Coordinates of C-alpha atoms in Angstrom, one line a residue:
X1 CA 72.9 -82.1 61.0
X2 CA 71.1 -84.1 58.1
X3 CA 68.6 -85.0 57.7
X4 CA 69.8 -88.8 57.5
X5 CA 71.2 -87.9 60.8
X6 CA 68.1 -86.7 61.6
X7 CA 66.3 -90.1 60.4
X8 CA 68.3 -91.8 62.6
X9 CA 67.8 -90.5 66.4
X10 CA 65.9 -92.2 68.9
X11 CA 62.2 -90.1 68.8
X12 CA 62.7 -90.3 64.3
X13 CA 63.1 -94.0 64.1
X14 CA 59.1 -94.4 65.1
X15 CA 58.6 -91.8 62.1
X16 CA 58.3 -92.7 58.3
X17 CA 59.7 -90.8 55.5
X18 CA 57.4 -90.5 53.0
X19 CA 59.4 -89.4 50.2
X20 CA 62.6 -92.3 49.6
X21 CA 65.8 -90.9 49.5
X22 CA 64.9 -87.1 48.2
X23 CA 66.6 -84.8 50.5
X24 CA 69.0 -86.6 52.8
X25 CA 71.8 -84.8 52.8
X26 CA 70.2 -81.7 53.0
X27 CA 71.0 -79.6 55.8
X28 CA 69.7 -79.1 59.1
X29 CA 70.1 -75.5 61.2
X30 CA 67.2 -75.2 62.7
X31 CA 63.6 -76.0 63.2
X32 CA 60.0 -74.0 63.2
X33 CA 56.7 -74.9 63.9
X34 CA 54.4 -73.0 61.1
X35 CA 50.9 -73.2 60.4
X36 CA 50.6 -70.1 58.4
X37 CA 51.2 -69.6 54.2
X38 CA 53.3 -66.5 54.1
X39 CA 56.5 -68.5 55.0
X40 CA 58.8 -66.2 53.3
X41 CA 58.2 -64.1 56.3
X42 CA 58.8 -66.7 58.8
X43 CA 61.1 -69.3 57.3
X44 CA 64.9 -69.5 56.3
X45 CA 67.4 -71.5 54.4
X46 CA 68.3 -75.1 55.9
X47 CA 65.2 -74.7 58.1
X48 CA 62.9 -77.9 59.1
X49 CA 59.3 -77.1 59.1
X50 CA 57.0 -78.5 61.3
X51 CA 53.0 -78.5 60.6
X52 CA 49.9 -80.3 61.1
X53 CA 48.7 -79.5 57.7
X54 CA 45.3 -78.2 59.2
X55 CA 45.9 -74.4 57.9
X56 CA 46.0 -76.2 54.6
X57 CA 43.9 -78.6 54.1
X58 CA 41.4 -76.1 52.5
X59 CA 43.6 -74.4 50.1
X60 CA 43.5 -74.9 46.4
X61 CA 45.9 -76.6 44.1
X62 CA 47.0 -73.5 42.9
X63 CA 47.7 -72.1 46.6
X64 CA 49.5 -75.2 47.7
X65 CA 51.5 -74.8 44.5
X66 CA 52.7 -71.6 45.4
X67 CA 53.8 -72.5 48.7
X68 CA 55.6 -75.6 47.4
X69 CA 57.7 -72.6 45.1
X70 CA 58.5 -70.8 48.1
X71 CA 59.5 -73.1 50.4
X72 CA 61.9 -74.2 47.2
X73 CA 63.5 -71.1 46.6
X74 CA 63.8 -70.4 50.6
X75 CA 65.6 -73.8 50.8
X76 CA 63.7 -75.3 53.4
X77 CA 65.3 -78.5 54.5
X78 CA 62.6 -80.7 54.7
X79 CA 59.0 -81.0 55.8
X80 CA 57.4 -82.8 58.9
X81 CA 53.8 -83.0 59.1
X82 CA 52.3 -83.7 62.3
X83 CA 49.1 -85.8 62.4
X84 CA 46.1 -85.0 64.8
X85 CA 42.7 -86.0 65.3
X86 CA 41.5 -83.5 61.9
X87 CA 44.5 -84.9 59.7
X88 CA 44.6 -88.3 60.2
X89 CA 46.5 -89.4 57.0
X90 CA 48.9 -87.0 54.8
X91 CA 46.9 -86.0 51.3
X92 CA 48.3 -87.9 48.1
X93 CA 48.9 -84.5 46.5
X94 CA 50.9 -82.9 49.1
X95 CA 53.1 -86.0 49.4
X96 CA 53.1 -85.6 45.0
X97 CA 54.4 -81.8 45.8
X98 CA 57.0 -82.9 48.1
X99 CA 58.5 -85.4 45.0
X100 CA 57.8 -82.9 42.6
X101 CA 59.7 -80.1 44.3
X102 CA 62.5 -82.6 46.0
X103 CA 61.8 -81.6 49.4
X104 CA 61.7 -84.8 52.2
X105 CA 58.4 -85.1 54.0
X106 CA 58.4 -86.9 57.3
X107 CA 55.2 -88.2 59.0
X108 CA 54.8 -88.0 62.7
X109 CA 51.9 -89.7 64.9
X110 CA 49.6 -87.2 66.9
X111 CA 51.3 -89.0 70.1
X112 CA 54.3 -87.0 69.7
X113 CA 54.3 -83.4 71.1
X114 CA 55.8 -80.1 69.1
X115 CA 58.1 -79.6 72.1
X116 CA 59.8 -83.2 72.1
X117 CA 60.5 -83.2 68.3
X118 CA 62.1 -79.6 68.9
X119 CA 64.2 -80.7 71.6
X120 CA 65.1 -83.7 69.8
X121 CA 66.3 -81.5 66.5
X122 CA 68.5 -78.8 68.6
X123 CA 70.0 -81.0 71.5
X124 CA 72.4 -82.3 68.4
X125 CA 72.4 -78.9 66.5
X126 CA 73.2 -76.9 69.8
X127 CA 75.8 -79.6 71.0
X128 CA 77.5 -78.9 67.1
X129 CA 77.7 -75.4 68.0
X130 CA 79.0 -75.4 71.0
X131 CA 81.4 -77.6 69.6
X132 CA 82.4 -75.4 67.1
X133 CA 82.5 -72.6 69.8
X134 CA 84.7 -74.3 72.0
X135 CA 87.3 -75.0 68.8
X136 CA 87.4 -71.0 67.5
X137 CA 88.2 -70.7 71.2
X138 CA 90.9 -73.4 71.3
X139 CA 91.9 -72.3 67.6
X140 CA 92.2 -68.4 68.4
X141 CA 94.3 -69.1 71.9
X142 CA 97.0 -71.3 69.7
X143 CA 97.5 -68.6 67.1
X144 CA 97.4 -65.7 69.9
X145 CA 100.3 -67.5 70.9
X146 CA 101.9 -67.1 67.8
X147 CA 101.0 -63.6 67.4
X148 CA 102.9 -62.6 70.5
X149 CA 105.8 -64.4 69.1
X150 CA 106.5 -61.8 66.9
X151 CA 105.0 -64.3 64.6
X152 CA 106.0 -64.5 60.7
X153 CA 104.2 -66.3 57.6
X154 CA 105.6 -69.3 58.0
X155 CA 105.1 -70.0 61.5
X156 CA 101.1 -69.2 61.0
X157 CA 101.2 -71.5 58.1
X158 CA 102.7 -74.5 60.0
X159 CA 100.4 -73.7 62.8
X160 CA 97.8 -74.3 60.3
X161 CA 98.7 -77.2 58.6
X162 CA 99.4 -78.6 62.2
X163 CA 95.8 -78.0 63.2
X164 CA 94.4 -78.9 60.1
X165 CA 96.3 -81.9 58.7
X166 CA 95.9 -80.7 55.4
X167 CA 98.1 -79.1 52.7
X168 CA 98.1 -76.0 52.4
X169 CA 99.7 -72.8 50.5
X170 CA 100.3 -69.3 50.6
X171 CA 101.1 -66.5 48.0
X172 CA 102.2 -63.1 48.7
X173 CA 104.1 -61.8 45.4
X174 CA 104.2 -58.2 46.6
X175 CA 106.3 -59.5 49.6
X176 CA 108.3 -62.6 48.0
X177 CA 106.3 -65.2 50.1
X178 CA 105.8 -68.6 48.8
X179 CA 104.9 -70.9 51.5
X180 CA 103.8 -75.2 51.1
X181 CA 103.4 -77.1 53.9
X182 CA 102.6 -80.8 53.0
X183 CA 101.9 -82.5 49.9
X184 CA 102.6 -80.2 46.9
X185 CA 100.5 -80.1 44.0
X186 CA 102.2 -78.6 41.2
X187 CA 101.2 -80.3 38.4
X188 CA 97.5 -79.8 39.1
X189 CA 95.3 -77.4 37.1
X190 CA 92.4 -76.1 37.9
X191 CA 89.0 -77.3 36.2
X192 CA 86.4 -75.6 37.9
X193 CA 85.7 -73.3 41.0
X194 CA 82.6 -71.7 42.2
X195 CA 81.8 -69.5 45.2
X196 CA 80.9 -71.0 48.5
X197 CA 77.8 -69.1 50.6
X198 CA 78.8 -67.8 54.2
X199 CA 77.7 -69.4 57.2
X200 CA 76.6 -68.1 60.5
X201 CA 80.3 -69.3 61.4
X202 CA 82.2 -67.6 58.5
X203 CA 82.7 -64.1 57.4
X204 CA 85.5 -64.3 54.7
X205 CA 84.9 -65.4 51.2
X206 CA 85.8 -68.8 50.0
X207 CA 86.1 -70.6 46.5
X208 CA 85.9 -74.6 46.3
X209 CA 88.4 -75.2 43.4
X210 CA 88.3 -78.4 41.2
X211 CA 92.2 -79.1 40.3
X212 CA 93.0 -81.8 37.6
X213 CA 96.3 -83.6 37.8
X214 CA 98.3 -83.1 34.1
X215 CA 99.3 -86.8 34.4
X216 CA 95.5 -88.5 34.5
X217 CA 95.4 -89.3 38.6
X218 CA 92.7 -88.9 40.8
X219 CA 91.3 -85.1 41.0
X220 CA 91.3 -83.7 43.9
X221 CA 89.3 -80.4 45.4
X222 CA 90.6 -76.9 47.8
X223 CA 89.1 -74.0 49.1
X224 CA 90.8 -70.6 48.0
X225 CA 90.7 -67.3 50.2
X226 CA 91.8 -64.0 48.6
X227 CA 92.9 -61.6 51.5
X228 CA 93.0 -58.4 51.0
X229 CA 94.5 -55.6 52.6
X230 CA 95.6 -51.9 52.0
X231 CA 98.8 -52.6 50.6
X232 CA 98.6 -56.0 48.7
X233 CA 97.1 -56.6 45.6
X234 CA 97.3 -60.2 46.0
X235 CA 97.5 -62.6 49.1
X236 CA 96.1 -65.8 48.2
X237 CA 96.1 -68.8 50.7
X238 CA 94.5 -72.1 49.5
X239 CA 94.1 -75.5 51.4
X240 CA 94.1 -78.5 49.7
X241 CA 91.3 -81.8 50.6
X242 CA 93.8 -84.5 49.7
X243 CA 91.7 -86.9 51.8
X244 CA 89.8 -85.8 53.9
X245 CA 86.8 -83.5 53.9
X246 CA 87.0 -79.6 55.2
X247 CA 84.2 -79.7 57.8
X248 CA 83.1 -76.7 60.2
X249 CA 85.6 -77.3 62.4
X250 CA 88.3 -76.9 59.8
X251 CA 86.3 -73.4 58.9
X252 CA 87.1 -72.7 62.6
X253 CA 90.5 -73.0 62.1
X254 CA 90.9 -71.7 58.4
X255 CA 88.5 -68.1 59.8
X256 CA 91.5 -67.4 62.6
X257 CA 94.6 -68.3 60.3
X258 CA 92.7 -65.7 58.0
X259 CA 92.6 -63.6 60.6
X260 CA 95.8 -64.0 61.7
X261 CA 97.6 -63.8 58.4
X262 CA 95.6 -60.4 57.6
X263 CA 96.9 -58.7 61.1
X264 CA 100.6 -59.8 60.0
X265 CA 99.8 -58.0 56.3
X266 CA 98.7 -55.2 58.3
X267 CA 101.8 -55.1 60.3
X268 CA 103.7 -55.7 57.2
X269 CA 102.1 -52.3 55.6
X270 CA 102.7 -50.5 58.7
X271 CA 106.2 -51.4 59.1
X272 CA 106.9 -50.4 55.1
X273 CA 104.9 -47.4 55.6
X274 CA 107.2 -46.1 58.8
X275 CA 110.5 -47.1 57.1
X276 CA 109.4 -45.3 53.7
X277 CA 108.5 -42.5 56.0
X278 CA 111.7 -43.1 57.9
X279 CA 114.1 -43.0 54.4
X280 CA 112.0 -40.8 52.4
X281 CA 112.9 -38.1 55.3
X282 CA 116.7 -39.0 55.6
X283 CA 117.2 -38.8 51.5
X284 CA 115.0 -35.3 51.7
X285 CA 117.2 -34.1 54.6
X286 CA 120.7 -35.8 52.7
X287 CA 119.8 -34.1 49.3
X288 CA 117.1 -31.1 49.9
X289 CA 118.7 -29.7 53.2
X290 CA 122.8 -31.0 53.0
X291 CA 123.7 -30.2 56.2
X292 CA 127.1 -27.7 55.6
X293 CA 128.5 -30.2 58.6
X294 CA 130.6 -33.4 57.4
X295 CA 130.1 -34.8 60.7
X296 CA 126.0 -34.1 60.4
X297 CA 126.2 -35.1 56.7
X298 CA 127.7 -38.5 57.5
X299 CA 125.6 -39.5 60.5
X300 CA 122.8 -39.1 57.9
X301 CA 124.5 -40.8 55.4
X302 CA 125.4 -44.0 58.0
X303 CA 121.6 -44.0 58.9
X304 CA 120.9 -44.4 55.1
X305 CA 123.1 -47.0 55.0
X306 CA 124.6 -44.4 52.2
X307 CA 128.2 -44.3 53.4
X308 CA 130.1 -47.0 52.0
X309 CA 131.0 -45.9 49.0
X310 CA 133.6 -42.5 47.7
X311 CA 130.8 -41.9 44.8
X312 CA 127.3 -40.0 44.7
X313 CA 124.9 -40.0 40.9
X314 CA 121.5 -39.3 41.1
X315 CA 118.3 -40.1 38.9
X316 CA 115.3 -37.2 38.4
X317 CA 112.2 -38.0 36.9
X318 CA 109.2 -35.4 36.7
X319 CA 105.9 -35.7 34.1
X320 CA 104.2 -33.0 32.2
X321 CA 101.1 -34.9 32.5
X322 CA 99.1 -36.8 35.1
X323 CA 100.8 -40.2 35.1
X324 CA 98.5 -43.1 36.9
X325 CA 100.4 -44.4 40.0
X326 CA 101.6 -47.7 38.3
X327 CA 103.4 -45.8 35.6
X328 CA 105.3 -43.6 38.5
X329 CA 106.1 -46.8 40.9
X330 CA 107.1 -49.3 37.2
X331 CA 109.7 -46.4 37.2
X332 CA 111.1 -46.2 40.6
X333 CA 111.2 -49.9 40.6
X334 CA 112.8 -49.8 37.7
X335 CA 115.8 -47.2 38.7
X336 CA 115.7 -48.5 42.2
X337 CA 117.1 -51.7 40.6
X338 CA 119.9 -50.8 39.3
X339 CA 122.5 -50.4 41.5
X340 CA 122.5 -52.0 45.1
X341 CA 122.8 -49.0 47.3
X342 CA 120.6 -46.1 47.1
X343 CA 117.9 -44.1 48.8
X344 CA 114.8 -42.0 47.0
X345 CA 113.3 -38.7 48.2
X346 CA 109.3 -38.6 46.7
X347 CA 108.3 -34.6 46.3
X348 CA 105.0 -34.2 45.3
X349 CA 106.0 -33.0 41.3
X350 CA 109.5 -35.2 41.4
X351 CA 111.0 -38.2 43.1
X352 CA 114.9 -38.3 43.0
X353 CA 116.9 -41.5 43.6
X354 CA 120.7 -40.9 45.2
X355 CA 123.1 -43.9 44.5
X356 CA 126.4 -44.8 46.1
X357 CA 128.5 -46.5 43.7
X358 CA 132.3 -47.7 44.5
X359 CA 133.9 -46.8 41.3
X360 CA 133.6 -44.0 39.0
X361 CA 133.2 -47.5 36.3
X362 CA 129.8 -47.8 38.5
X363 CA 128.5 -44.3 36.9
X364 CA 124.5 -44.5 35.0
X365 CA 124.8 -43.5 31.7
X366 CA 122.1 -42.3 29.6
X367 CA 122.5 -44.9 26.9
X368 CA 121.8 -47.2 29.3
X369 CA 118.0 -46.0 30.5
X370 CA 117.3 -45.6 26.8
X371 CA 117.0 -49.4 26.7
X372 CA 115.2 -49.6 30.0
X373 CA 111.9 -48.1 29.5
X374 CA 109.1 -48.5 26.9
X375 CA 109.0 -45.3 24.4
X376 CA 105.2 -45.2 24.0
X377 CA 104.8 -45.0 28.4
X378 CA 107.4 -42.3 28.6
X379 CA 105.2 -40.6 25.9
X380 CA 102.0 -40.6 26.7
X381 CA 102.9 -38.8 30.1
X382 CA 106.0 -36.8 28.5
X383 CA 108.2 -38.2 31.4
X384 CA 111.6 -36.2 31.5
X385 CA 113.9 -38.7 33.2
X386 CA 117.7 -36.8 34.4
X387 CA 121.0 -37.8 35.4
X388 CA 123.5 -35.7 37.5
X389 CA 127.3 -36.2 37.5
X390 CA 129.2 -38.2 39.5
X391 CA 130.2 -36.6 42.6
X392 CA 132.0 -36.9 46.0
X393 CA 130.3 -36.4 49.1
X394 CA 131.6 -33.0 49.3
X395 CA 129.2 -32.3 46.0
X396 CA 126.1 -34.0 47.1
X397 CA 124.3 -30.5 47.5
X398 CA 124.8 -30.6 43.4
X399 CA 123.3 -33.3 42.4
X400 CA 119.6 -32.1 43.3
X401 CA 120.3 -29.0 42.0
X402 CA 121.4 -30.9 38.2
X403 CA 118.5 -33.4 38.6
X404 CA 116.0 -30.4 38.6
X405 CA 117.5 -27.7 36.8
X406 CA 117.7 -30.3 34.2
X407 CA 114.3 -31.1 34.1
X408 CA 113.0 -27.8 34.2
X409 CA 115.1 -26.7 31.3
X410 CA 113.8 -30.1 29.3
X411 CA 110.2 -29.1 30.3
X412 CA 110.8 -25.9 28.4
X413 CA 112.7 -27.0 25.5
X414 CA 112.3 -30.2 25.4
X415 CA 116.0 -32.5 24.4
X416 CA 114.9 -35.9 25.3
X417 CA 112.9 -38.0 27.3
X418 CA 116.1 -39.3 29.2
X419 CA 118.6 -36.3 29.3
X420 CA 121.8 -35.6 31.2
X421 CA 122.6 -32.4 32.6
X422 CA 126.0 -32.9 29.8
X423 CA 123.1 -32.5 27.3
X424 CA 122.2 -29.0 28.1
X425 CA 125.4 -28.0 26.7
X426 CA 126.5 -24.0 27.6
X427 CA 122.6 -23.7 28.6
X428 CA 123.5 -25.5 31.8
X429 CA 125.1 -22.2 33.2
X430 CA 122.3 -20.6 32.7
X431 CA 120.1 -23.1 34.8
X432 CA 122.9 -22.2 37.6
X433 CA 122.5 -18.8 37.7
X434 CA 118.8 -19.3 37.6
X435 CA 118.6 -17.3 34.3
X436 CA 116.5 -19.3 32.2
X437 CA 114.4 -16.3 31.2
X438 CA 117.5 -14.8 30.0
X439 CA 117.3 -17.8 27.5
X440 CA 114.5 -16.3 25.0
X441 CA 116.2 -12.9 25.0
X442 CA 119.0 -14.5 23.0
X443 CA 116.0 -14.8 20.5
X444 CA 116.4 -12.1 17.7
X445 CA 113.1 -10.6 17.1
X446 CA 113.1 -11.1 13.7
X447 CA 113.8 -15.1 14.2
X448 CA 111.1 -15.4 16.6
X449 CA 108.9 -13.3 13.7
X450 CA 109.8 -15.8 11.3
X451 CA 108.6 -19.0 13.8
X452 CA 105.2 -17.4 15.0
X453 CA 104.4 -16.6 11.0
X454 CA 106.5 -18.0 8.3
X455 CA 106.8 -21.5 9.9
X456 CA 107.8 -23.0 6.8
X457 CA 110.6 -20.4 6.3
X458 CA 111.5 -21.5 9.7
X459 CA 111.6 -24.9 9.6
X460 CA 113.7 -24.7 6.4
X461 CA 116.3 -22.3 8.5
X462 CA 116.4 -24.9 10.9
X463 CA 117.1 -27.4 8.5
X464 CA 119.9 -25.2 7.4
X465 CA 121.6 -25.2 10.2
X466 CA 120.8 -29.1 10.9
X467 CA 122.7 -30.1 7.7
X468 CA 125.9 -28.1 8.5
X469 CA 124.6 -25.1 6.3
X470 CA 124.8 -27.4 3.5
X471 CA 122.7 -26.0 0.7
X472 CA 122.2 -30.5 -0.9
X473 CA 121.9 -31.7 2.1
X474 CA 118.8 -29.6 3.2
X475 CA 116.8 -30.0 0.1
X476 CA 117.8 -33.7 0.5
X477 CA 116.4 -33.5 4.3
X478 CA 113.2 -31.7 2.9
X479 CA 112.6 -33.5 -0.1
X480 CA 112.9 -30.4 -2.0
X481 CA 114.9 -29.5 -4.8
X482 CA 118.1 -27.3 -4.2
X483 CA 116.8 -24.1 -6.9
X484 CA 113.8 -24.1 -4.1
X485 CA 115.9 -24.0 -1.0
X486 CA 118.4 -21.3 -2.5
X487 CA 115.2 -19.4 -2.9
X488 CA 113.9 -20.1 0.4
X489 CA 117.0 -19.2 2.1
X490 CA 117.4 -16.1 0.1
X491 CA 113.7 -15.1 1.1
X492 CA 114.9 -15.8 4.8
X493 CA 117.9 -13.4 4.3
X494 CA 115.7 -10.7 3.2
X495 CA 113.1 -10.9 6.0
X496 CA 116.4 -11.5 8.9
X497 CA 118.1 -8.9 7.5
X498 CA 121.4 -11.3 8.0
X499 CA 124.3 -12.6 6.0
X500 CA 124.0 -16.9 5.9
X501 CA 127.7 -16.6 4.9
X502 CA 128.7 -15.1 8.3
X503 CA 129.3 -17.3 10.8
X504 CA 129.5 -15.1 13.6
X505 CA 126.2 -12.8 12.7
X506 CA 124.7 -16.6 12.9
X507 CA 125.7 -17.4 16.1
X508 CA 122.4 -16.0 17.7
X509 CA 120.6 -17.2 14.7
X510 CA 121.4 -20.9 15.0
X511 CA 121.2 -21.0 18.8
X512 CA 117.5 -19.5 18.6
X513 CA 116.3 -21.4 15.8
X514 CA 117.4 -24.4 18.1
X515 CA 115.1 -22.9 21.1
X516 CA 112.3 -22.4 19.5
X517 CA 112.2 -25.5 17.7
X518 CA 112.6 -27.5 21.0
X519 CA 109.6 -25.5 22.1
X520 CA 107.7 -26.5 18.9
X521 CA 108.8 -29.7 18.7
X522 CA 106.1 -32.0 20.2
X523 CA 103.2 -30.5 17.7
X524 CA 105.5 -30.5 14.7
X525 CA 106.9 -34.3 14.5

């Protein structure tokens, strides 16, 4: 209620407001009889305050002042100032204060008791509210029905709108939804928005938007609700006051669609969290535990919806560092896109994604992820991304077993970002036979001599062997001249005890300066 509204029942109309217009549509949610000055104790927003002035009358300018301020920043409503047989007529510089400080005064003869102008405020305020009760009660029955329909975005939104009348929208990216019931309003920006205080009768957050139409029409205003939930970064709902005004019966309504719509998002994340719970276990028992039965292995494989297809690839990736969870799910989004049929298994230092493509044409190819994934982000967190062969069904136990032993060896001595398991060359049988160790004794002691203290000696060997043991080619490749390189590499004969004309004494030579330059790699370039 108003106090306009107020102005106008029966036992006001006798009253006189002693202030002009200040205040009318201020509003009214309750009322308090108060004859004492520490209001801030006592008194609340949107608050009527009765008084007979007689516990001020004696107060100083200064003190009355004061009170004014509070009353202000409480947000009183209004003042109503009884009169009595002490205070007969209102002072000139309360009814200044009330002016000053915008707040409506009403005068009310002696002949009128505190207890009829206190029925008289809450017989309309109580009726409002049990009003508003009975339509959260009518609202929440018509969307319980929906909920035990199994009920879905859409038919909440059209529930709404229905209730409502107005138009309305929402906007759930993470899940594709995109609903508009109603007028749309596409070519409106928006100008302003601020905040809107909650009610006794609301507990979710609201903005009041101002939206401007690009074409010069008539503005028009919304509220906005952001729902959030534990799997959504974004759930936006907005309903738009074409022509009519959202009152608190439209709150009633808008506070159970809200709640509605966040129980369905809650279903939503439980229902993704049981199916990635569901296929994360079938793609760990497909490619971590292959059952050694075809029948087995294909009843997994149907549940997967993995079975359609002759061909098998899968896609490793593993960091070095301590990637933030966006970087990790960009990437899985990212090779989950690109072919239509596949499961991923999440371990807790690798996720693996298994494919089932129709032709061998279908195959990933390392060129192709090159051009799929920013440089600097598979950098910073030294991502090492792997592809397996294609295989048959009767392989699948491989493909895990290329996947990892392919990013183990990279994690050693580091190829690539994005490497194959073709990439690790006659290394690869080593990874098979679990002999990776055995790598560094093909080392020479001397070599490995040369790397941990003549690192310039060794870089120039390695640039040997880079250039196709072209003596022009290195110094070109080291900006040196070739007199410096001849003596370089004759200084590197003499400490290696070796022959750079025998191919075959280099054999060792060339596929340990290789090694250890992998290893050295990412604090040398």
């Amino acid at each position: 209620m108003k106090i306009k509204e107020l102005m106008s029942l029966e036992l006001f109309k006798t009253c006189k407001l002693l202030t002009e217009n200040i205040g009318l549509d201020n509003d009214i949610d309750s009322a308090m009889v108060l004859e004492a000055l520490d209001i801030e104790n006592w008194s609340k927003k949107n608050q009527l305050i009765l008084t007979s002035y007689y516990a001020f009358k004696d107060l100083t300018d200064a003190e009355i002042t004061i009170f004014f301020q509070k009353m202000k920043k409480l947000g009183v409503s209004g003042l109503v100032v009884k009169t009595d047989r002490f205070i007969s007529t209102i002072p000139t510089r309360l009814i200044n204060l009330c002016f000053e400080y915008r707040i409506p005064l009403i005068k009310i003869e002696q002949d009128i008791s505190y207890e009829k102008i206190i029925l008289t405020i809450y017989e309309p305020l109580l009726n409002h509210q049990g009003h508003l009760l009975r339509t959260y009660y009518d609202v929440r029955q018509r969307f319980t029905k929906v909920e035990r329909n199994l009920h879905s975005f859409n038919q909440i939104m059209e529930t709404l709108y229905q209730l409502t009348e107005f138009p309305c929208t929402l906007k759930i990216p993470t899940l594709s939804v995109d609903i508009h019931y109603g007028t749309p309003f596409e070519n409106y920006i928006v100008s302003e928005k601020a905040y809107i205080e909650t009610t006794e009768f609301t507990k979710h957050h609201y903005e009041r938007l101002r939206l401007l139409p690009f074409d010069g029409g008539r503005e028009i205003t919304a509220l906005k609700a952001e729902i959030k939930t534990n799997f959504t970064s974004e759930c936006t709902l907005i309903v738009y006051q074409e022509k009519g005004t959202i009152d608190e019966s439209h709150m009633m309504i808008l506070e159970n669609a809200i709640d509605i719509l966040y129980e369905r998002l809650q279903m939503e994340y439980l229902l993704k969290k049981d199916r990635y719970t569901r296929l994360n276990n079938l793609a760990d028992a497909i490619l971590q535990n292959t059952p050694t039965s075809l029948d087995e292995l294909n009843s997994l494989l149907d549940d997967a919806n993995m079975n359609r297809y002759k061909y098998y690839q899968g896609i490793a990736f593993s960091s070095n560092g301590e990637p933030d969870k966006q970087s990790k799910q960009e990437i899985l989004t990212k090779l989950s896109a690109l072919r239509k049929h596949e499961i991923f298994f999440e371990h807790y230092n690798y996720t693996i994604i298994l494919y089932n493509l129709e032709t061998p044409q279908q195959e990933i190819k390392k060129e192709q992820l090159l051009t799929l994934f920013d440089p600097t982000m598979i950098a910073e967190y030294e991502w090492t991304i792997s592809l397996s062969l294609l295989k048959e069904k009767k392989e699948l136990k491989e493909i895990l077993l290329e996947c990892l032993d392919t990013i183990r060896f990279n994690q050693l001595f580091r190829i690539d970002s994005i490497v194959s398991i073709n990439d690790l060359g006659i290394f690869r049988y080593f990874m098979q036979e679990n002999q990776i160790q055995q790598l560094e004794k093909l080392i020479p002691d001397k070599l490995y001599d040369l790397w941990e203290n003549h690192y310039d000696l060794f870089l120039t060997l390695y640039s040997f062997f880079q250039s196709g043991r072209n003596y022009k080619k290195t110094a070109e490749l080291l900006f040196m001249h070739s007199k410096s390189i001849r003596y370089r590499l004759n200084k590197i004969e003499h400490l290696l005890n070796i022959d750079l004309t025998n191919p075959i004494q280099l054999v060792n030579y060339e596929i340990g300066t290789y090694l250890l330059k992998t290893k050295r790699r990412d604090n040398d370039d």
